[in-house]
Short mmCIF file of C-alpha atoms and ligand atoms in Angstrom, two decimals:
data_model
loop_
_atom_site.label_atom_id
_atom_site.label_comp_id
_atom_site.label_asym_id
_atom_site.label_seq_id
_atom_site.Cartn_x
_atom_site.Cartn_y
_atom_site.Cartn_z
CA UNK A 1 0.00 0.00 0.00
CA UNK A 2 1.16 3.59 -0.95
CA UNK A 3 2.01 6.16 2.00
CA UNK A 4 -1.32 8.54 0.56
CA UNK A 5 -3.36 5.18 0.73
CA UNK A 6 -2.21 4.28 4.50
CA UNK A 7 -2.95 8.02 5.38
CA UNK A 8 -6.76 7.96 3.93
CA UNK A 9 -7.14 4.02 6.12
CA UNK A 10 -5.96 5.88 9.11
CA UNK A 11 -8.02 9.25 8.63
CA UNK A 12 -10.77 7.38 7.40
CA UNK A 13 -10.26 4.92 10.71
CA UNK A 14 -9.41 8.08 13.16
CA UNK A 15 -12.59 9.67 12.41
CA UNK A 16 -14.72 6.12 12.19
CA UNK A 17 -13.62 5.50 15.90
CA UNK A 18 -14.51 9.48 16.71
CA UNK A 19 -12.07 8.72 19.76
CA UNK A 20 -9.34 11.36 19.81
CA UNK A 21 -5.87 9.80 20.83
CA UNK A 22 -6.16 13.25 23.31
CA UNK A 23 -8.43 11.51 25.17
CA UNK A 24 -5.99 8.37 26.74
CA UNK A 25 -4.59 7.93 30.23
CA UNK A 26 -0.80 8.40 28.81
CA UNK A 27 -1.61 11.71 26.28
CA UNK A 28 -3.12 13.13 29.18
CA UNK A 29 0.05 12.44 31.45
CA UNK A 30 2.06 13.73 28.70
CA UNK A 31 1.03 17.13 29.24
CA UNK A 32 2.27 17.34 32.60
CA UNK A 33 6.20 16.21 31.67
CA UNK A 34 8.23 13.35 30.41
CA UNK A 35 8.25 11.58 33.85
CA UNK A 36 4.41 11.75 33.95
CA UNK A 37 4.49 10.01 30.80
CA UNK A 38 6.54 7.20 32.07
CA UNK A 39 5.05 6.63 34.60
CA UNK A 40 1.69 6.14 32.85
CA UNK A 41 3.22 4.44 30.28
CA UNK A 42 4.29 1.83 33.05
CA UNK A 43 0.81 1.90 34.46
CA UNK A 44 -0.92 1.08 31.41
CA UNK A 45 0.43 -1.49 30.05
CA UNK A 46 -1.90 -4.30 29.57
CA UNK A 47 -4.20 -2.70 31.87
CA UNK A 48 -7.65 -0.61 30.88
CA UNK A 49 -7.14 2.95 30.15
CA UNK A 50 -10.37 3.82 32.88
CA UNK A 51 -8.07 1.99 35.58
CA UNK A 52 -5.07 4.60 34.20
CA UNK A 53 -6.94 7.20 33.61
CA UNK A 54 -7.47 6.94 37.66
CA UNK A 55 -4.02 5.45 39.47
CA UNK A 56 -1.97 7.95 37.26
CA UNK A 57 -2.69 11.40 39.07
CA UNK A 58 -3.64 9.63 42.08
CA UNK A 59 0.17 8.85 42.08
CA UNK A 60 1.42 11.84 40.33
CA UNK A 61 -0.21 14.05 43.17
CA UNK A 62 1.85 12.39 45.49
CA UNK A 63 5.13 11.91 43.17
CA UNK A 64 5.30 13.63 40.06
CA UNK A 65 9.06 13.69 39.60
CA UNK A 66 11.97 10.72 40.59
CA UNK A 67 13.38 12.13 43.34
CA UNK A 68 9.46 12.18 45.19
CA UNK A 69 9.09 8.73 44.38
CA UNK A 70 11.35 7.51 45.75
CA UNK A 71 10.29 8.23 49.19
CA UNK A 72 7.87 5.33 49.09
CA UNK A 73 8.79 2.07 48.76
CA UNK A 74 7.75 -0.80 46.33
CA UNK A 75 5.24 -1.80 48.85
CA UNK A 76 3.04 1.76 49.50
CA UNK A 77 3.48 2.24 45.38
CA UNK A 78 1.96 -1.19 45.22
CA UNK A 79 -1.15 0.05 47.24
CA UNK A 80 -1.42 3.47 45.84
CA UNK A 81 -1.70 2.13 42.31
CA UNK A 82 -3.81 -0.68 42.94
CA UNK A 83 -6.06 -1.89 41.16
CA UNK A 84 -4.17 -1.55 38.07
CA UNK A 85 -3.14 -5.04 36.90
CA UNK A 86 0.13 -6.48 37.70
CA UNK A 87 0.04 -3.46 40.49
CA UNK A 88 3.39 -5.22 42.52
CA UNK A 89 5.19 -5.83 39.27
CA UNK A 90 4.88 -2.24 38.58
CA UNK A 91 5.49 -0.34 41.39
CA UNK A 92 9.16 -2.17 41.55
CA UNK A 93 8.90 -0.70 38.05
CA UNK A 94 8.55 2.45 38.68
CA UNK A 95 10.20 2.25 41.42
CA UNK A 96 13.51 0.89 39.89
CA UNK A 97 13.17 3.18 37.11
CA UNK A 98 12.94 6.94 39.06
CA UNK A 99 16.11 5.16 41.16
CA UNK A 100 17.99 4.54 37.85
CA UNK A 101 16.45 9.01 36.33
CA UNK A 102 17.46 10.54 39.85
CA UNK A 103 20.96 8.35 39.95
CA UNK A 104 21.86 8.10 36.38
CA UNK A 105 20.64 10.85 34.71
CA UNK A 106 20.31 13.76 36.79
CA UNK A 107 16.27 13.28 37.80
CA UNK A 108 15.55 13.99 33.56
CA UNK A 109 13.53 11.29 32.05
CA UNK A 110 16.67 10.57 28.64
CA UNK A 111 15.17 11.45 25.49
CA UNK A 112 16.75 9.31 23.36
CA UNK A 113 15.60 5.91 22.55
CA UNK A 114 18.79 4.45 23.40
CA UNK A 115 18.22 6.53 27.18
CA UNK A 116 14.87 5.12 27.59
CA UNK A 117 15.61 1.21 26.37
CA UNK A 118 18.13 1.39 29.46
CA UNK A 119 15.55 2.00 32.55
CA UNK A 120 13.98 -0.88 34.22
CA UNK A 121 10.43 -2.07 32.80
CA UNK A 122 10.64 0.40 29.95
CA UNK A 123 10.90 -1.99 26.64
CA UNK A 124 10.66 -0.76 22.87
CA UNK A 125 6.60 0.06 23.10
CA UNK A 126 7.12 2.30 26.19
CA UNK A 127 10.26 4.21 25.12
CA UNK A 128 8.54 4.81 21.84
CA UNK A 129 5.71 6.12 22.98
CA UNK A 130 7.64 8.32 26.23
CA UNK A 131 9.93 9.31 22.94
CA UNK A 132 6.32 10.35 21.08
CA UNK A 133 4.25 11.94 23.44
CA UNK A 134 6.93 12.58 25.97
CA UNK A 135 9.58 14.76 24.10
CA UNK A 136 7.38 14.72 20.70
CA UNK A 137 10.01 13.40 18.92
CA UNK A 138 9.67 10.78 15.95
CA UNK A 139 8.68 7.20 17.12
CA UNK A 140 5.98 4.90 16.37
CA UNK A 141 4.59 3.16 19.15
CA UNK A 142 3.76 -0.58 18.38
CA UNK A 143 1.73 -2.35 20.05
CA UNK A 144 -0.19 -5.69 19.70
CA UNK A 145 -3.43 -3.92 18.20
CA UNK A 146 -0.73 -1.58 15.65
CA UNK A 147 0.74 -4.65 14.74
CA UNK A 148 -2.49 -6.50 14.00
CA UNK A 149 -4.28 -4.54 12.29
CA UNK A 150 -1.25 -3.17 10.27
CA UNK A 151 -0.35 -6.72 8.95
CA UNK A 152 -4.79 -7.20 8.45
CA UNK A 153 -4.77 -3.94 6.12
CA UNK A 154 -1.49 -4.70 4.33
CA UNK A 155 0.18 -1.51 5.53
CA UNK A 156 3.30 -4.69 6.12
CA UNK A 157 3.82 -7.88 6.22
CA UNK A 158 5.52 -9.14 9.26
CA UNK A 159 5.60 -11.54 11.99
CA UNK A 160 6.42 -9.54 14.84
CA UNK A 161 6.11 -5.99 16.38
CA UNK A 162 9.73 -4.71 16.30
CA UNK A 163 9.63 -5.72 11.97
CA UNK A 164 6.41 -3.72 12.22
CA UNK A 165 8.25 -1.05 13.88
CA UNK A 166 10.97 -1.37 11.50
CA UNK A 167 8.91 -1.56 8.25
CA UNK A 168 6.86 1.70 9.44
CA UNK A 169 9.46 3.97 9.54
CA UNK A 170 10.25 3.64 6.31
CA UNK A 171 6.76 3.93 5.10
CA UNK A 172 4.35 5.54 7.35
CA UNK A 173 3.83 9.24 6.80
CA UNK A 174 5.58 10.86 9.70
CA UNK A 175 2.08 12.46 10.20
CA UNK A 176 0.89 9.37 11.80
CA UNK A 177 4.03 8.24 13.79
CA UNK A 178 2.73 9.69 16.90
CA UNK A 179 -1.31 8.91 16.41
CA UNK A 180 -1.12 5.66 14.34
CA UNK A 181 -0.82 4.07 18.54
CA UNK A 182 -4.02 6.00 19.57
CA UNK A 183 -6.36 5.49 16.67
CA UNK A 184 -5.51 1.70 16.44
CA UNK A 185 -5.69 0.63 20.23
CA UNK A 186 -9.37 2.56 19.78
CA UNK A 187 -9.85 0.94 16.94
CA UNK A 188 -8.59 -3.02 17.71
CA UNK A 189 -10.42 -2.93 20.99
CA UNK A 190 -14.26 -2.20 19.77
CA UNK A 191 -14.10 -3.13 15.97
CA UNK A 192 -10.97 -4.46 14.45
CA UNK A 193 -10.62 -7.13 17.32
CA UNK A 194 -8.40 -10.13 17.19
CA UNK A 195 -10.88 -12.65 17.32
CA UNK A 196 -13.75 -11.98 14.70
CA UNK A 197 -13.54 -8.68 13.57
CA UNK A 198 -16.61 -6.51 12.39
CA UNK A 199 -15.46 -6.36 8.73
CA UNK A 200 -19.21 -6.23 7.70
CA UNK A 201 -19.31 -2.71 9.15
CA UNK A 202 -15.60 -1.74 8.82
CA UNK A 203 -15.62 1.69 7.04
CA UNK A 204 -12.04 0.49 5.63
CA UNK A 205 -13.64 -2.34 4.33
CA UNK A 206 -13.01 -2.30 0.29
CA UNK A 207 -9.17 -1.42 1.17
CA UNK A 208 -8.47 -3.54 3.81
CA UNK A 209 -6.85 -7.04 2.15
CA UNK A 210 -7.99 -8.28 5.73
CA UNK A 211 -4.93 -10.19 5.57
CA UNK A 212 -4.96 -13.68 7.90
CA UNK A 213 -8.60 -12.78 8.73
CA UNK A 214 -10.42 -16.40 8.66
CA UNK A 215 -13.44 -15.66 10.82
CA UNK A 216 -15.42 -12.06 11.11
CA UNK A 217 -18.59 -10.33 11.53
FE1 SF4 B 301 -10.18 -5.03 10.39
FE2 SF4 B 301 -12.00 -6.27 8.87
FE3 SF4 B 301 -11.84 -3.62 8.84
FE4 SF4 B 301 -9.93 -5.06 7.74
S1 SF4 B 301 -12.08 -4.97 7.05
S2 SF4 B 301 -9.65 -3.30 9.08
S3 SF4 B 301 -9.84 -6.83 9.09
S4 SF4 B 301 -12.43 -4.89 10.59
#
């Protein structure tokens, strides 16, 4: 698929879902600073964006920078973001990772890929998207639902979501790089989904090659 065709799928989609990336836990955050954006980045992976949407400022009123955080330990981060899933896991996390800003790097979240892919829990998804919405510099989030749909519309062809990654950045209009995460996660999770998506009522439909699709609605 052409760069202008993958731009019309993805306005075409962006508007279909009427859900503006704006409106997640982690674009939110992002206002704030580039530690608020890790740190909801941390919280909301595989976890609903209403649960984020409520542990991240009730944690970044009480730490919004490394150095604050650390005054707690893994144990009272543990109960301030529960329920959010995995709630021990990531409050070592985060906790791990502030240690690593306020000891390593001066209590400034790095803004370089490189930077990020070195703190604790942060792996290629999360540094793109602190790199993204964080510093607004040029990354493209990937994600399970990104990489689904992607390899469903024929915007690649690829078998996992660092080749997705990859492949992207060569192709996508840099437009997209920063929305592409937003308007796909809305997307995979009430119409595109993995199991038997609504193709019948896909408003992509006639240019989607609905690649590996066997079963839909
Ligand atoms: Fe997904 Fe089906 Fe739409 Fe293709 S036609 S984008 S597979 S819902």
């Amino acid at each position: 698929m052409t760069p202008e065709k993958m731009s019309e799928v993805l306005a075409t989609i962006s508007e279909f879902v009427g859900q503006s990336p704006d409106d997640l836990a982690v674009t939110k955050a992002s206002r704030k600073s580039p530690y608020a954006t890790l740190v909801s980045t941390i919280l909301s992976l595989r976890c609903r964006d209403e649960v984020t949407q409520v542990v991240t400022p009730r944690l970044l009123a009480l730490a919004d920078t490394a150095e604050k955080m650390l005054v707690f330990s893994d144990g009272e981060i543990a109960d301030i973001i529960y329920p959010t899933s995995f709630y021990r896991r990531k409050a070592v996390a985060i906790r791990k990772a502030s240690k690593q800003i306020f000891e390593e790097h001066g209590g400034r979240v790095p803004d370089t890929l490189e930077g990020l892919l070195s703190l604790f829990g942060v792996g290629r998804k999360s540094a793109n998207l602190i790199l993204t919405l964080g510093f607004g510099k040029p990354g493209i989030c990937v994600d399970t639902h990104v990489h689904r749909i992607s390899n469903r519309l024929g915007f690649v062809k690829t078998k996992t979501p660092e080749q997705t990654e990859a492949f992207l950045r060569k192709v996508l209009p840099e437009r997209w790089w920063i929305d592409i995460n937003g308007v796909l996660i809305a997307f995979g999770r009430a119409h595109c989904t993995p199991i038997s998506p609504k193709c019948s009522t896909c408003p992509v439909r006639k240019k989607c090659g609905r690649v590996g699709v066997e079963q839909s609605r």
